[in-house]
PDB file of C-alpha atoms in Angstrom:
ATOM      1  CA  UNK A   1     -26.924 -33.321 -15.706  1.00 50.00           C
ATOM      2  CA  UNK A   2     -25.289 -35.791 -17.976  1.00 51.00           C
ATOM      3  CA  UNK A   3     -22.245 -37.903 -17.634  1.00 50.00           C
ATOM      4  CA  UNK A   4     -20.573 -35.495 -20.322  1.00 49.00           C
ATOM      5  CA  UNK A   5     -21.556 -32.580 -18.956  1.00 48.00           C
ATOM      6  CA  UNK A   6     -20.418 -33.572 -15.783  1.00 50.00           C
ATOM      7  CA  UNK A   7     -17.254 -34.649 -17.534  1.00 51.00           C
ATOM      8  CA  UNK A   8     -16.395 -30.812 -18.509  1.00 49.00           C
ATOM      9  CA  UNK A   9     -17.037 -29.288 -15.272  1.00 52.00           C
ATOM     10  CA  UNK A  10     -15.374 -31.712 -13.417  1.00 51.00           C
ATOM     11  CA  UNK A  11     -12.085 -33.781 -13.311  1.00 53.00           C
ATOM     12  CA  UNK A  12     -11.955 -37.454 -12.983  1.00 51.00           C
ATOM     13  CA  UNK A  13     -11.914 -37.778  -8.714  1.00 51.00           C
ATOM     14  CA  UNK A  14     -15.142 -35.238  -9.184  1.00 48.00           C
ATOM     15  CA  UNK A  15     -13.749 -33.227  -6.445  1.00 54.00           C
ATOM     16  CA  UNK A  16     -11.993 -30.354  -8.123  1.00 57.00           C
ATOM     17  CA  UNK A  17     -13.380 -28.257 -11.135  1.00 56.00           C
ATOM     18  CA  UNK A  18     -12.346 -28.446 -14.582  1.00 58.00           C
ATOM     19  CA  UNK A  19     -10.365 -25.444 -16.098  1.00 63.00           C
ATOM     20  CA  UNK A  20     -13.702 -24.713 -18.104  1.00 68.00           C
ATOM     21  CA  UNK A  21     -15.594 -24.369 -15.319  1.00 67.00           C
ATOM     22  CA  UNK A  22     -13.177 -22.134 -13.510  1.00 72.00           C
ATOM     23  CA  UNK A  23     -12.995 -20.445 -16.354  1.00 76.00           C
ATOM     24  CA  UNK A  24     -16.572 -19.319 -16.667  1.00 77.00           C
ATOM     25  CA  UNK A  25     -16.396 -18.778 -12.769  1.00 79.00           C
ATOM     26  CA  UNK A  26     -13.796 -16.199 -12.528  1.00 78.00           C
ATOM     27  CA  UNK A  27     -15.282 -14.759 -15.745  1.00 84.00           C
ATOM     28  CA  UNK A  28     -18.308 -11.908 -13.937  1.00 86.00           C
ATOM     29  CA  UNK A  29     -14.502 -11.062 -11.706  1.00 85.00           C
ATOM     30  CA  UNK A  30     -12.250 -10.333 -15.169  1.00 85.00           C
ATOM     31  CA  UNK A  31     -15.436  -8.682 -16.724  1.00 89.00           C
ATOM     32  CA  UNK A  32     -16.086  -6.445 -13.938  1.00 89.00           C
ATOM     33  CA  UNK A  33     -11.845  -5.810 -13.386  1.00 85.00           C
ATOM     34  CA  UNK A  34     -11.646  -4.627 -17.303  1.00 85.00           C
ATOM     35  CA  UNK A  35     -14.146  -2.452 -17.103  1.00 86.00           C
ATOM     36  CA  UNK A  36     -13.501  -0.620 -13.973  1.00 83.00           C
ATOM     37  CA  UNK A  37      -9.743  -1.018 -14.460  1.00 82.00           C
ATOM     38  CA  UNK A  38      -8.158  -2.108 -17.640  1.00 84.00           C
ATOM     39  CA  UNK A  39     -10.840   0.375 -20.212  1.00 87.00           C
ATOM     40  CA  UNK A  40     -10.169   3.627 -17.698  1.00 85.00           C
ATOM     41  CA  UNK A  41      -6.837   3.271 -17.411  1.00 84.00           C
ATOM     42  CA  UNK A  42      -6.140   2.369 -22.046  1.00 87.00           C
ATOM     43  CA  UNK A  43      -8.117   5.343 -22.249  1.00 87.00           C
ATOM     44  CA  UNK A  44      -5.968   7.799 -20.270  1.00 84.00           C
ATOM     45  CA  UNK A  45      -2.790   6.342 -21.870  1.00 84.00           C
ATOM     46  CA  UNK A  46      -4.478   6.426 -25.266  1.00 87.00           C
ATOM     47  CA  UNK A  47      -5.415  10.344 -23.973  1.00 87.00           C
ATOM     48  CA  UNK A  48      -1.889  11.209 -23.062  1.00 85.00           C
ATOM     49  CA  UNK A  49       0.144   9.688 -26.360  1.00 83.00           C
ATOM     50  CA  UNK A  50      -3.043  11.197 -28.832  1.00 76.00           C
ATOM     51  CA  UNK A  51      -3.866  14.535 -28.078  1.00 66.00           C
ATOM     52  CA  UNK A  52      -3.876  16.704 -29.066  1.00 68.00           C
ATOM     53  CA  UNK A  53      -1.781  14.735 -31.696  1.00 73.00           C
ATOM     54  CA  UNK A  54      -0.008  11.836 -31.760  1.00 78.00           C
ATOM     55  CA  UNK A  55       2.830  13.042 -29.557  1.00 79.00           C
ATOM     56  CA  UNK A  56       4.965  12.231 -27.067  1.00 84.00           C
ATOM     57  CA  UNK A  57       5.653  15.765 -25.712  1.00 85.00           C
ATOM     58  CA  UNK A  58       3.445  15.381 -22.279  1.00 86.00           C
ATOM     59  CA  UNK A  59       5.968  12.274 -20.534  1.00 87.00           C
ATOM     60  CA  UNK A  60       8.590  14.732 -22.223  1.00 87.00           C
ATOM     61  CA  UNK A  61       7.272  17.565 -20.369  1.00 86.00           C
ATOM     62  CA  UNK A  62       7.045  15.003 -17.009  1.00 85.00           C
ATOM     63  CA  UNK A  63      10.549  13.823 -17.054  1.00 83.00           C
ATOM     64  CA  UNK A  64      11.939  17.520 -18.206  1.00 86.00           C
ATOM     65  CA  UNK A  65      10.824  20.215 -16.358  1.00 86.00           C
ATOM     66  CA  UNK A  66      11.869  20.447 -13.060  1.00 88.00           C
ATOM     67  CA  UNK A  67       8.359  21.281 -11.420  1.00 88.00           C
ATOM     68  CA  UNK A  68       6.829  17.583 -12.246  1.00 89.00           C
ATOM     69  CA  UNK A  69      10.741  15.778 -11.360  1.00 87.00           C
ATOM     70  CA  UNK A  70      10.290  17.166  -8.236  1.00 91.00           C
ATOM     71  CA  UNK A  71       6.588  15.576  -7.593  1.00 91.00           C
ATOM     72  CA  UNK A  72       7.669  12.547  -8.605  1.00 89.00           C
ATOM     73  CA  UNK A  73      10.387  12.508  -6.549  1.00 90.00           C
ATOM     74  CA  UNK A  74       8.048  13.552  -3.860  1.00 92.00           C
ATOM     75  CA  UNK A  75       6.004  11.365  -3.897  1.00 93.00           C
ATOM     76  CA  UNK A  76       8.750   8.323  -4.216  1.00 92.00           C
ATOM     77  CA  UNK A  77      10.556  10.106  -1.163  1.00 93.00           C
ATOM     78  CA  UNK A  78       6.866  10.016   1.021  1.00 94.00           C
ATOM     79  CA  UNK A  79       6.384   6.189  -0.380  1.00 94.00           C
ATOM     80  CA  UNK A  80       9.392   5.313   1.574  1.00 94.00           C
ATOM     81  CA  UNK A  81       9.449   7.334   4.296  1.00 96.00           C
ATOM     82  CA  UNK A  82       5.811   5.672   4.772  1.00 96.00           C
ATOM     83  CA  UNK A  83       6.399   2.208   4.669  1.00 95.00           C
ATOM     84  CA  UNK A  84       9.763   2.351   6.441  1.00 96.00           C
ATOM     85  CA  UNK A  85       7.683   3.791   9.549  1.00 96.00           C
ATOM     86  CA  UNK A  86       4.813   1.380   8.917  1.00 96.00           C
ATOM     87  CA  UNK A  87       8.079  -2.014   9.234  1.00 96.00           C
ATOM     88  CA  UNK A  88       9.303   0.698  12.293  1.00 96.00           C
ATOM     89  CA  UNK A  89       6.295  -0.062  13.944  1.00 95.00           C
ATOM     90  CA  UNK A  90       3.857  -2.657  12.509  1.00 95.00           C
ATOM     91  CA  UNK A  91       6.459  -5.612  13.161  1.00 95.00           C
ATOM     92  CA  UNK A  92       6.690  -5.452  16.962  1.00 94.00           C
ATOM     93  CA  UNK A  93       3.240  -5.192  16.611  1.00 94.00           C
ATOM     94  CA  UNK A  94       2.765  -8.029  14.821  1.00 94.00           C
ATOM     95  CA  UNK A  95       5.686  -9.957  16.561  1.00 93.00           C
ATOM     96  CA  UNK A  96       3.032  -9.079  19.783  1.00 92.00           C
ATOM     97  CA  UNK A  97      -0.227 -10.709  17.828  1.00 91.00           C
ATOM     98  CA  UNK A  98       1.598 -14.241  16.321  1.00 90.00           C
ATOM     99  CA  UNK A  99       2.943 -14.468  20.772  1.00 88.00           C
ATOM    100  CA  UNK A 100      -0.568 -13.323  22.260  1.00 87.00           C
ATOM    101  CA  UNK A 101      -3.631 -15.422  23.077  1.00 85.00           C
ATOM    102  CA  UNK A 102      -7.380 -15.337  24.165  1.00 84.00           C
ATOM    103  CA  UNK A 103      -8.111 -12.065  25.524  1.00 87.00           C
ATOM    104  CA  UNK A 104      -5.272 -10.396  24.382  1.00 88.00           C
ATOM    105  CA  UNK A 105      -5.071 -11.854  21.270  1.00 85.00           C
ATOM    106  CA  UNK A 106      -8.308 -10.862  19.920  1.00 86.00           C
ATOM    107  CA  UNK A 107      -8.156  -7.120  21.962  1.00 90.00           C
ATOM    108  CA  UNK A 108      -4.751  -6.126  19.587  1.00 89.00           C
ATOM    109  CA  UNK A 109      -6.660  -7.597  16.493  1.00 87.00           C
ATOM    110  CA  UNK A 110      -9.291  -4.796  17.204  1.00 88.00           C
ATOM    111  CA  UNK A 111      -7.903  -1.980  17.561  1.00 88.00           C
ATOM    112  CA  UNK A 112      -5.637  -2.913  14.551  1.00 90.00           C
ATOM    113  CA  UNK A 113      -8.592  -3.571  12.258  1.00 88.00           C
ATOM    114  CA  UNK A 114     -11.381  -1.512  13.750  1.00 86.00           C
ATOM    115  CA  UNK A 115      -9.762   1.650  12.429  1.00 83.00           C
ATOM    116  CA  UNK A 116     -10.270   0.050   9.185  1.00 84.00           C
ATOM    117  CA  UNK A 117     -14.062   0.626   9.260  1.00 85.00           C
ATOM    118  CA  UNK A 118     -13.738   4.396   9.694  1.00 83.00           C
ATOM    119  CA  UNK A 119     -12.739   6.142   6.637  1.00 85.00           C
ATOM    120  CA  UNK A 120      -9.354   7.581   5.558  1.00 88.00           C
ATOM    121  CA  UNK A 121     -11.307  11.055   5.228  1.00 87.00           C
ATOM    122  CA  UNK A 122     -12.609  10.796   9.187  1.00 89.00           C
ATOM    123  CA  UNK A 123      -8.737   9.315  10.466  1.00 89.00           C
ATOM    124  CA  UNK A 124      -6.969  12.845   8.305  1.00 90.00           C
ATOM    125  CA  UNK A 125      -9.294  15.400  10.243  1.00 89.00           C
ATOM    126  CA  UNK A 126      -7.980  13.706  13.083  1.00 89.00           C
ATOM    127  CA  UNK A 127      -4.921  14.576  12.643  1.00 91.00           C
ATOM    128  CA  UNK A 128      -5.800  17.782  11.312  1.00 89.00           C
ATOM    129  CA  UNK A 129      -6.928  18.159  14.453  1.00 88.00           C
ATOM    130  CA  UNK A 130      -4.311  17.437  16.929  1.00 90.00           C
ATOM    131  CA  UNK A 131      -1.687  19.240  14.674  1.00 89.00           C
ATOM    132  CA  UNK A 132      -3.335  22.454  14.411  1.00 88.00           C
ATOM    133  CA  UNK A 133      -1.624  25.471  16.657  1.00 86.00           C
ATOM    134  CA  UNK A 134      -3.890  24.714  19.899  1.00 84.00           C
ATOM    135  CA  UNK A 135      -4.242  21.499  19.061  1.00 85.00           C
ATOM    136  CA  UNK A 136      -3.174  18.297  21.126  1.00 87.00           C
ATOM    137  CA  UNK A 137       0.624  18.369  20.438  1.00 88.00           C
ATOM    138  CA  UNK A 138       1.507  21.095  20.629  1.00 87.00           C
ATOM    139  CA  UNK A 139      -0.150  21.996  23.627  1.00 88.00           C
ATOM    140  CA  UNK A 140       1.415  18.410  25.343  1.00 88.00           C
ATOM    141  CA  UNK A 141       5.261  20.052  24.062  1.00 86.00           C
ATOM    142  CA  UNK A 142       4.363  23.710  25.626  1.00 88.00           C
ATOM    143  CA  UNK A 143       3.247  21.750  29.331  1.00 87.00           C
ATOM    144  CA  UNK A 144       6.373  19.600  29.306  1.00 87.00           C
ATOM    145  CA  UNK A 145       8.648  22.470  27.778  1.00 83.00           C
ATOM    146  CA  UNK A 146      10.050  21.345  25.124  1.00 85.00           C
ATOM    147  CA  UNK A 147       8.607  24.202  23.355  1.00 82.00           C
ATOM    148  CA  UNK A 148       7.206  27.961  24.256  1.00 81.00           C
ATOM    149  CA  UNK A 149       5.105  28.749  21.457  1.00 85.00           C
ATOM    150  CA  UNK A 150       3.831  26.524  18.667  1.00 85.00           C
ATOM    151  CA  UNK A 151       5.214  24.680  16.360  1.00 85.00           C
ATOM    152  CA  UNK A 152       3.902  24.459  12.754  1.00 87.00           C
ATOM    153  CA  UNK A 153       3.372  21.157  12.086  1.00 87.00           C
ATOM    154  CA  UNK A 154       0.037  20.993  10.140  1.00 87.00           C
ATOM    155  CA  UNK A 155       0.091  21.554   6.420  1.00 88.00           C
ATOM    156  CA  UNK A 156       3.955  19.887   6.144  1.00 88.00           C
ATOM    157  CA  UNK A 157       5.652  16.809   5.169  1.00 89.00           C
ATOM    158  CA  UNK A 158       5.657  15.689   8.495  1.00 90.00           C
ATOM    159  CA  UNK A 159       1.893  15.733   9.374  1.00 91.00           C
ATOM    160  CA  UNK A 160       1.844  14.096   5.554  1.00 93.00           C
ATOM    161  CA  UNK A 161       4.338  10.853   6.383  1.00 94.00           C
ATOM    162  CA  UNK A 162       3.045  10.229   9.963  1.00 94.00           C
ATOM    163  CA  UNK A 163      -0.905  10.817   8.791  1.00 93.00           C
ATOM    164  CA  UNK A 164      -0.242   8.407   5.690  1.00 94.00           C
ATOM    165  CA  UNK A 165       1.873   6.050   8.155  1.00 95.00           C
ATOM    166  CA  UNK A 166      -1.382   5.482  11.028  1.00 93.00           C
ATOM    167  CA  UNK A 167      -3.608   4.830   7.899  1.00 93.00           C
ATOM    168  CA  UNK A 168      -1.900   2.294   6.161  1.00 94.00           C
ATOM    169  CA  UNK A 169       0.414   0.593   9.259  1.00 94.00           C
ATOM    170  CA  UNK A 170      -2.498  -2.599   9.441  1.00 94.00           C
ATOM    171  CA  UNK A 171      -2.058  -3.114   5.687  1.00 94.00           C
ATOM    172  CA  UNK A 172       1.405  -3.382   7.545  1.00 94.00           C
ATOM    173  CA  UNK A 173       0.620  -5.536  10.583  1.00 94.00           C
ATOM    174  CA  UNK A 174      -1.569  -8.445   8.942  1.00 93.00           C
ATOM    175  CA  UNK A 175       0.619  -9.933   6.129  1.00 93.00           C
ATOM    176  CA  UNK A 176       3.487  -9.435   8.929  1.00 94.00           C
ATOM    177  CA  UNK A 177       1.465 -11.202  11.339  1.00 93.00           C
ATOM    178  CA  UNK A 178       0.727 -13.818   8.867  1.00 91.00           C
ATOM    179  CA  UNK A 179       4.325 -14.743   8.188  1.00 91.00           C
ATOM    180  CA  UNK A 180       4.971 -15.328  11.650  1.00 92.00           C
ATOM    181  CA  UNK A 181       2.202 -17.497  12.920  1.00 90.00           C
ATOM    182  CA  UNK A 182       3.032 -19.897  10.542  1.00 88.00           C
ATOM    183  CA  UNK A 183       6.534 -20.074  11.791  1.00 88.00           C
ATOM    184  CA  UNK A 184       6.640 -23.831  13.446  1.00 87.00           C
ATOM    185  CA  UNK A 185       7.397 -23.646  17.481  1.00 85.00           C
ATOM    186  CA  UNK A 186       9.332 -26.409  16.264  1.00 88.00           C
ATOM    187  CA  UNK A 187      12.109 -24.067  15.014  1.00 87.00           C
ATOM    188  CA  UNK A 188      12.000 -21.846  17.945  1.00 86.00           C
ATOM    189  CA  UNK A 189      12.311 -24.772  20.583  1.00 87.00           C
ATOM    190  CA  UNK A 190      15.370 -26.201  18.657  1.00 89.00           C
ATOM    191  CA  UNK A 191      17.287 -23.185  17.983  1.00 87.00           C
ATOM    192  CA  UNK A 192      16.998 -22.839  22.169  1.00 86.00           C
ATOM    193  CA  UNK A 193      18.053 -26.301  22.509  1.00 86.00           C
ATOM    194  CA  UNK A 194      21.010 -25.995  20.650  1.00 85.00           C
ATOM    195  CA  UNK A 195      21.670 -22.754  22.545  1.00 86.00           C
ATOM    196  CA  UNK A 196      20.611 -19.731  20.821  1.00 85.00           C
ATOM    197  CA  UNK A 197      20.190 -16.925  22.685  1.00 87.00           C
ATOM    198  CA  UNK A 198      16.500 -14.814  21.867  1.00 87.00           C
ATOM    199  CA  UNK A 199      18.538 -12.183  19.996  1.00 89.00           C
ATOM    200  CA  UNK A 200      20.107 -15.117  17.653  1.00 90.00           C
ATOM    201  CA  UNK A 201      16.874 -16.500  17.455  1.00 90.00           C
ATOM    202  CA  UNK A 202      15.128 -13.774  16.236  1.00 89.00           C
ATOM    203  CA  UNK A 203      17.766 -12.665  13.615  1.00 89.00           C
ATOM    204  CA  UNK A 204      18.592 -16.618  12.454  1.00 89.00           C
ATOM    205  CA  UNK A 205      14.877 -17.975  12.313  1.00 89.00           C
ATOM    206  CA  UNK A 206      12.234 -15.360  12.346  1.00 90.00           C
ATOM    207  CA  UNK A 207      13.180 -12.126  10.863  1.00 90.00           C
ATOM    208  CA  UNK A 208      14.081 -14.398   7.512  1.00 89.00           C
ATOM    209  CA  UNK A 209      11.341 -16.381   7.761  1.00 89.00           C
ATOM    210  CA  UNK A 210       9.018 -12.806   8.470  1.00 90.00           C
ATOM    211  CA  UNK A 211      10.377 -11.424   5.218  1.00 89.00           C
ATOM    212  CA  UNK A 212       7.588 -12.749   2.452  1.00 87.00           C
ATOM    213  CA  UNK A 213       4.882 -10.895   4.912  1.00 90.00           C
ATOM    214  CA  UNK A 214       7.631  -7.623   5.290  1.00 92.00           C
ATOM    215  CA  UNK A 215       7.570  -7.758   1.803  1.00 89.00           C
ATOM    216  CA  UNK A 216       3.801  -8.263   1.137  1.00 88.00           C
ATOM    217  CA  UNK A 217       3.270  -5.703   3.341  1.00 92.00           C
ATOM    218  CA  UNK A 218       5.790  -3.230   1.845  1.00 92.00           C
ATOM    219  CA  UNK A 219       4.381  -3.164  -1.068  1.00 89.00           C
ATOM    220  CA  UNK A 220       1.156  -2.743  -0.174  1.00 90.00           C
ATOM    221  CA  UNK A 221       2.052   0.192   1.963  1.00 94.00           C
ATOM    222  CA  UNK A 222       4.205   1.386  -0.588  1.00 93.00           C
ATOM    223  CA  UNK A 223       2.290   0.809  -3.731  1.00 90.00           C
ATOM    224  CA  UNK A 224      -0.847   2.525  -2.031  1.00 91.00           C
ATOM    225  CA  UNK A 225       0.465   5.519  -0.772  1.00 93.00           C
ATOM    226  CA  UNK A 226       2.122   6.031  -4.123  1.00 91.00           C
ATOM    227  CA  UNK A 227      -1.822   7.279  -4.874  1.00 87.00           C
ATOM    228  CA  UNK A 228      -2.276   8.899  -1.484  1.00 88.00           C
ATOM    229  CA  UNK A 229      -4.728  11.587  -2.031  1.00 88.00           C
ATOM    230  CA  UNK A 230      -6.881  12.820   0.959  1.00 87.00           C
ATOM    231  CA  UNK A 231      -4.348  13.094   3.415  1.00 90.00           C
ATOM    232  CA  UNK A 232      -1.479  14.965   0.873  1.00 90.00           C
ATOM    233  CA  UNK A 233      -4.702  17.679  -0.152  1.00 87.00           C
ATOM    234  CA  UNK A 234      -5.742  18.400   3.748  1.00 88.00           C
ATOM    235  CA  UNK A 235      -2.540  17.568   5.513  1.00 90.00           C
ATOM    236  CA  UNK A 236       0.517  18.774   2.675  1.00 86.00           C
ATOM    237  CA  UNK A 237       1.312  22.406   1.823  1.00 83.00           C
ATOM    238  CA  UNK A 238       0.618  23.468  -1.685  1.00 79.00           C
ATOM    239  CA  UNK A 239       4.508  23.672  -2.275  1.00 79.00           C
ATOM    240  CA  UNK A 240       4.448  20.497  -1.399  1.00 80.00           C
ATOM    241  CA  UNK A 241       2.789  18.309  -3.952  1.00 85.00           C
ATOM    242  CA  UNK A 242       2.104  14.698  -4.472  1.00 90.00           C
ATOM    243  CA  UNK A 243       1.249  13.485  -8.169  1.00 89.00           C
ATOM    244  CA  UNK A 244      -2.171  12.312  -7.168  1.00 89.00           C
ATOM    245  CA  UNK A 245      -3.338  16.421  -6.060  1.00 88.00           C
ATOM    246  CA  UNK A 246      -0.939  17.113  -8.976  1.00 89.00           C
ATOM    247  CA  UNK A 247      -3.209  15.085 -11.402  1.00 90.00           C
ATOM    248  CA  UNK A 248      -6.266  16.553  -9.806  1.00 88.00           C
ATOM    249  CA  UNK A 249      -5.542  19.867 -10.182  1.00 88.00           C
ATOM    250  CA  UNK A 250      -4.287  19.684 -13.997  1.00 88.00           C
ATOM    251  CA  UNK A 251      -8.066  17.897 -14.151  1.00 86.00           C
ATOM    252  CA  UNK A 252     -10.018  20.047 -12.069  1.00 86.00           C
ATOM    253  CA  UNK A 253      -8.289  23.400 -12.582  1.00 85.00           C
ATOM    254  CA  UNK A 254      -5.754  23.392 -15.743  1.00 85.00           C
ATOM    255  CA  UNK A 255      -8.737  21.052 -17.801  1.00 84.00           C
ATOM    256  CA  UNK A 256      -5.288  19.448 -19.392  1.00 87.00           C
ATOM    257  CA  UNK A 257      -6.870  16.259 -19.360  1.00 87.00           C
ATOM    258  CA  UNK A 258      -3.673  15.148 -22.169  1.00 88.00           C
ATOM    259  CA  UNK A 259      -0.677  15.793 -18.792  1.00 89.00           C
ATOM    260  CA  UNK A 260      -2.514  14.652 -16.551  1.00 89.00           C
ATOM    261  CA  UNK A 261      -2.844  11.090 -18.454  1.00 89.00           C
ATOM    262  CA  UNK A 262       0.570  11.019 -19.238  1.00 89.00           C
ATOM    263  CA  UNK A 263       0.987  11.935 -15.634  1.00 90.00           C
ATOM    264  CA  UNK A 264      -1.389   8.650 -14.646  1.00 88.00           C
ATOM    265  CA  UNK A 265       0.859   6.876 -17.244  1.00 89.00           C
ATOM    266  CA  UNK A 266       4.401   7.511 -15.405  1.00 89.00           C
ATOM    267  CA  UNK A 267       3.146   6.488 -12.181  1.00 88.00           C
ATOM    268  CA  UNK A 268       1.217   2.943 -13.911  1.00 87.00           C
ATOM    269  CA  UNK A 269       4.973   2.061 -15.841  1.00 87.00           C
ATOM    270  CA  UNK A 270       6.744   2.558 -12.153  1.00 86.00           C
ATOM    271  CA  UNK A 271       4.115   0.148 -10.262  1.00 86.00           C
ATOM    272  CA  UNK A 272       4.008  -2.330 -12.850  1.00 85.00           C
ATOM    273  CA  UNK A 273       7.522  -2.217 -12.793  1.00 87.00           C
ATOM    274  CA  UNK A 274       8.205  -2.504  -9.590  1.00 83.00           C
ATOM    275  CA  UNK A 275       5.444  -4.943  -9.044  1.00 79.00           C
ATOM    276  CA  UNK A 276       7.010  -7.493 -11.618  1.00 82.00           C
ATOM    277  CA  UNK A 277      10.114  -6.589  -9.525  1.00 80.00           C
ATOM    278  CA  UNK A 278       8.593  -8.056  -6.862  1.00 75.00           C
ATOM    279  CA  UNK A 279       7.205 -11.420  -8.556  1.00 72.00           C
ATOM    280  CA  UNK A 280      10.711 -12.377  -9.736  1.00 72.00           C
ATOM    281  CA  UNK A 281      12.161 -12.139  -6.746  1.00 69.00           C
ATOM    282  CA  UNK A 282       9.211 -13.660  -4.463  1.00 63.00           C
ATOM    283  CA  UNK A 283       6.643 -16.295  -5.927  1.00 57.00           C
ATOM    284  CA  UNK A 284       2.763 -15.058  -5.432  1.00 47.00           C
ATOM    285  CA  UNK A 285       2.517 -17.258  -2.683  1.00 47.00           C
ATOM    286  CA  UNK A 286       5.402 -16.447  -0.545  1.00 50.00           C
ATOM    287  CA  UNK A 287       4.971 -12.742  -1.373  1.00 47.00           C
ATOM    288  CA  UNK A 288       1.582 -13.465   0.607  1.00 45.00           C
ATOM    289  CA  UNK A 289       3.265 -14.667   3.375  1.00 44.00           C
ATOM    290  CA  UNK A 290       3.022 -18.500   3.166  1.00 47.00           C
ATOM    291  CA  UNK A 291       5.104 -20.481   3.940  1.00 47.00           C
ATOM    292  CA  UNK A 292       7.098 -22.923   1.702  1.00 45.00           C
TER     293      UNK A 292
END
C-alpha cells in the first residue's frame, strides 16, 4: 500500500480510520437496510397514497372510522401498559443484577437472557396453556379458595399484556442494568458520608442516574409492543384487535392492500415522531445507557 493510498484510509496518527474508509465499511450495512427496510416501507406508503388513484381516503378511514380509531388507541394503550409493567418488574431485577457478584450475578443474568433463546411463539404458547380454563393459574386460584370456578383468562387483553410483558422484559432490564452498573460506587459512598439514608440515596442519586437506561428500555419495549403480532393473535380476542393483527387481516382476508398500507403509514409516522421526541430529549449515547 502506497503512502497516498494509506492516507486515504487512515488519519495522520495511523490509528483511526478516515471518513472514506468508515463509509466503505458501513456501505454493506446501509445497503441491506435500504433493501430490506426502507424500500418495502416506501413501497407500502406509495400504495397507500396512489392506489387505486392518488387519494388520502385510506388515511381518512383510519382516522375517522371509530372502529379503526379504537384499534389504534387500544394498541397504544396496550403498549403503555406493557412498558409500565416492564419498568415496575424490570428495575428491581436490574438493580439486583448491578449489585450482585460472582455466581449470583451469573445466575440472574442467565435467567434474564436465556428466554431470548426461545422463540416468541413458544413463550406465547406456554402462556396459553397457563391461562386456559383448566390451566395452572385457574387451578391454583381454585385450590387456594380465591374463586370457585375457572375464570376467563385466555383471549383477554389482560392475558395479552401479561404475556407481552414477559416477552419484552429483558429489553427493559438490560438497558437499566447498563445504567446502574455505570454509576460509580464513590457516589453512593459520598451520599452515605453526607448522612443520606438508603432511600434518599436511591431517590437523589441512583434513580436520576438510571433514567437514561429507563428511557432506552421504555423506547425499546414501547416501539416493539406497538407492532406485536403473535402474542395478541394467539391470546387476544377478535373483539380486541391490535394494529398488527388488523393489518394482517386486511392483507390476508380482505385483500385491501391500500388500506393496510395506510395503517402501516400511520404507525410509521407515530413511531418516527416518538423517536424524534426521544432523540431531542436525550442524546443518543445517554439513551443507550452511557453516562457522561
